[in-house]
């Protein structure tokens, strides 16, 4: 007995559009089952996880704030993933972006430096992430080293570099020996008085729109798609594979670095360990939840942000472990991938009578 | 040709295998629609049909790879179900696939042993390889690694592998597509010997001359249905062809008399190391093609055709600028887009994945090869309306049949996609066109359209290079013929003055000849 996937042929666009919705519903049902098995009420969990966050103003604002770094990173990563390049080191590029971008606000803290520091820091942050992403890209182009290994290993290097700086040379002298820098003066302004929304929240959707334009309208975006789709056809089209590696890593590194400095300037206001809490990895989920489509990733980032906030509330209200949230994100991704597969293929059970 | 077992002579016995009313559907497509087929012991039975006629589906059903939705399979008169290739193997059905499934780094004996029961010792395998080889004229050295072997030798491994399981029915899918004429002759002798022992053979091909020569029965399929079952020895080739395509086949019209122009495309001592260990290096290739002529490059697959195409097109750069010359300009160090801007155009062998990206639409595939030469992209932006217009023009002029308005390239049939990728280049009116395997695996109707377009393009003054394994094709359209063997290109010979035998010897690399001698 074995299972076979049989192509369905033409699939209606409606089925494709509804697949992620069905996936979210399926994931919620599975999550509810797990909650029930843990002896809590699935309805109460649903209330805490989704309804509370979505029905209150602070919840929605928090969602947008949490979704911002995820979306910025995912939009960048989608260029790599579309070109079949596996940059899984966005976490490291995020941290280096925060570090490099943090230099200016760090050294101008307490001085009369003007508002120019903020845009300059954002540019530096993007360049920092870009430069850091060039390490796996150039190693791949020059020596054929797998970018999966190098980009992942460089995450730990970045993490420990941040650790060293905030415990050593960059430590706030008046910070009671906490591993953190001084509070920056240059931070992103809030969009509304008393709210949680900082100006960086606008960066994500703006980048998503830009990415959508680049992917669907420009020759470069076309090259990215062809490179992932059919490498030999890309070569036939005259698109250099090496240039594509450099460009895709440059974009995703710059985006991750930008996300890092936006998070620091918008949310945290200083450098300290744990500025990321795994955004660079979670963004991979976001990218595939949105099927690498820039607009789909906006949806993906919001859904994942919702589970993070809901998970924190559930921890407090229902004493559910935070690991459940991570497991739920995993279940969600599996459901989305499965829904995509089931839209394109029919599962057939083949029973083979054996003598 | 005398045969010991004539199918007509044993009409009383049930056929070895008989298919009745086989229906196989894939979604909305009915690939086999009530197919009947009988193969008798000792018979070489041809299965003819264009690409997409349903031959492969039928064969996969017969080999247990697919299960029919309806219909019955009888083996020596008994109804059976074939739910896997193991079932088929147990009954004695063997298959030689068109694309070899061999491990390049293993030896001949190892490749054969993997297909046999594990209990059999290596020594006994080697002994049996020798026996079968002797009986059927299939010489093989058991200890040679496969990557050192020619396509013909590799095919012998596949055949020996099938024969060691002592099949009663052997299915061969386009077996001569990778062989020289001499190798094909050897194969025919083997197959005739095999048939004389009572083994039934199902021979799938689109080469009608072979069918007439070898087969004693034929079943012709078109659009999933059997349109004729006949004796190919009494039918004319033209009639068989028209049964296949459903209309009289048009032959290529010779181009109107025209003057040859100056040399437009030239290779000068082009040498290039292979990209990987199993590749073929190009060794001092010389070639000059004048405007108005077609030069055919014949050769057995895997003798450097892919490397030659990559070097001609600029997918790989030559070592010096002078190695490739277009209209007098040295372009050896220019990439494929730069060469396209010099009015050159290229069509690689592989339709899906090289000439076209299968999941992109036809109009996006126009951008693929046209973006550098203007019209469909400007300032880094794609003009999708212009690309769609070009696609529509190609579709109209080359009669590309498709389902939806602008479908993904991969949904087209082989012949239609090939017409599209060739048409995409020809409508640019290139001054130089290099085509690798222009009609490989394409139905007769599409092949005729493509060949005619190549002949007409040359007549309008373009220099055309056609790399092809199909000698019939080369003789049909080429003015001059060169042969590639082991990365070396022979001198060109006027097509009127060279015969198949000479070409066959060149293809086998046995004729000593210096490129500058002719």
PDB file of N, CA and C in Angstrom, chain B residues 66-67 153 202 258 268 328 390 422 432 456 489 494 500 510:
ATOM      1  N   UNK B  66       1.608   2.176 -14.573  1.00  0.00           N
ATOM      2  CA  UNK B  66       0.329   2.872 -14.447  1.00  0.00           C
ATOM      3  C   UNK B  66      -0.770   1.815 -14.476  1.00  0.00           C
ATOM      4  N   UNK B  67      -1.882   2.120 -13.813  1.00  0.00           N
ATOM      5  CA  UNK B  67      -3.010   1.201 -13.855  1.00  0.00           C
ATOM      6  C   UNK B  67      -4.101   1.824 -14.711  1.00  0.00           C
ATOM      7  N   UNK B 153      26.973   1.413 -26.299  1.00  0.00           N
ATOM      8  CA  UNK B 153      27.372   0.412 -25.306  1.00  0.00           C
ATOM      9  C   UNK B 153      26.474   0.482 -24.070  1.00  0.00           C
ATOM     10  N   UNK B 202       7.994  -5.378 -28.442  1.00  0.00           N
ATOM     11  CA  UNK B 202       7.187  -4.197 -28.754  1.00  0.00           C
ATOM     12  C   UNK B 202       8.159  -3.060 -28.994  1.00  0.00           C
ATOM     13  N   UNK B 258      19.223  30.495 -54.574  1.00  0.00           N
ATOM     14  CA  UNK B 258      19.698  31.788 -54.085  1.00  0.00           C
ATOM     15  C   UNK B 258      21.215  31.766 -53.987  1.00  0.00           C
ATOM     16  N   UNK B 268      37.028  29.325 -35.072  1.00  0.00           N
ATOM     17  CA  UNK B 268      38.430  29.162 -35.456  1.00  0.00           C
ATOM     18  C   UNK B 268      39.184  28.490 -34.325  1.00  0.00           C
ATOM     19  N   UNK B 328      32.225  38.754 -39.142  1.00  0.00           N
ATOM     20  CA  UNK B 328      33.552  39.352 -39.150  1.00  0.00           C
ATOM     21  C   UNK B 328      34.011  39.897 -37.819  1.00  0.00           C
ATOM     22  N   UNK B 390       4.402  39.779 -29.127  1.00  0.00           N
ATOM     23  CA  UNK B 390       5.371  38.908 -29.803  1.00  0.00           C
ATOM     24  C   UNK B 390       4.934  37.455 -29.671  1.00  0.00           C
ATOM     25  N   UNK B 422      11.442  27.739 -31.395  1.00  0.00           N
ATOM     26  CA  UNK B 422      12.128  27.993 -32.667  1.00  0.00           C
ATOM     27  C   UNK B 422      11.560  29.262 -33.302  1.00  0.00           C
ATOM     28  N   UNK B 432      22.318  34.901 -37.938  1.00  0.00           N
ATOM     29  CA  UNK B 432      22.953  33.616 -37.628  1.00  0.00           C
ATOM     30  C   UNK B 432      22.006  32.870 -36.704  1.00  0.00           C
ATOM     31  N   UNK B 456      13.714  28.168 -45.068  1.00  0.00           N
ATOM     32  CA  UNK B 456      13.318  29.485 -45.567  1.00  0.00           C
ATOM     33  C   UNK B 456      14.189  30.588 -44.980  1.00  0.00           C
ATOM     34  N   UNK B 489      35.390  18.258 -34.627  1.00  0.00           N
ATOM     35  CA  UNK B 489      34.450  18.414 -35.729  1.00  0.00           C
ATOM     36  C   UNK B 489      35.167  18.086 -37.024  1.00  0.00           C
ATOM     37  N   UNK B 494      29.698  18.531 -48.844  1.00  0.00           N
ATOM     38  CA  UNK B 494      28.409  18.877 -49.472  1.00  0.00           C
ATOM     39  C   UNK B 494      27.439  17.709 -49.296  1.00  0.00           C
ATOM     40  N   UNK B 500      25.354   8.034 -46.296  1.00  0.00           N
ATOM     41  CA  UNK B 500      25.154   7.684 -44.900  1.00  0.00           C
ATOM     42  C   UNK B 500      26.293   6.858 -44.333  1.00  0.00           C
ATOM     43  N   UNK B 510      35.822   6.384 -36.715  1.00  0.00           N
ATOM     44  CA  UNK B 510      36.787   5.438 -37.263  1.00  0.00           C
ATOM     45  C   UNK B 510      37.498   5.977 -38.498  1.00  0.00           C
TER      46      UNK B 510
END
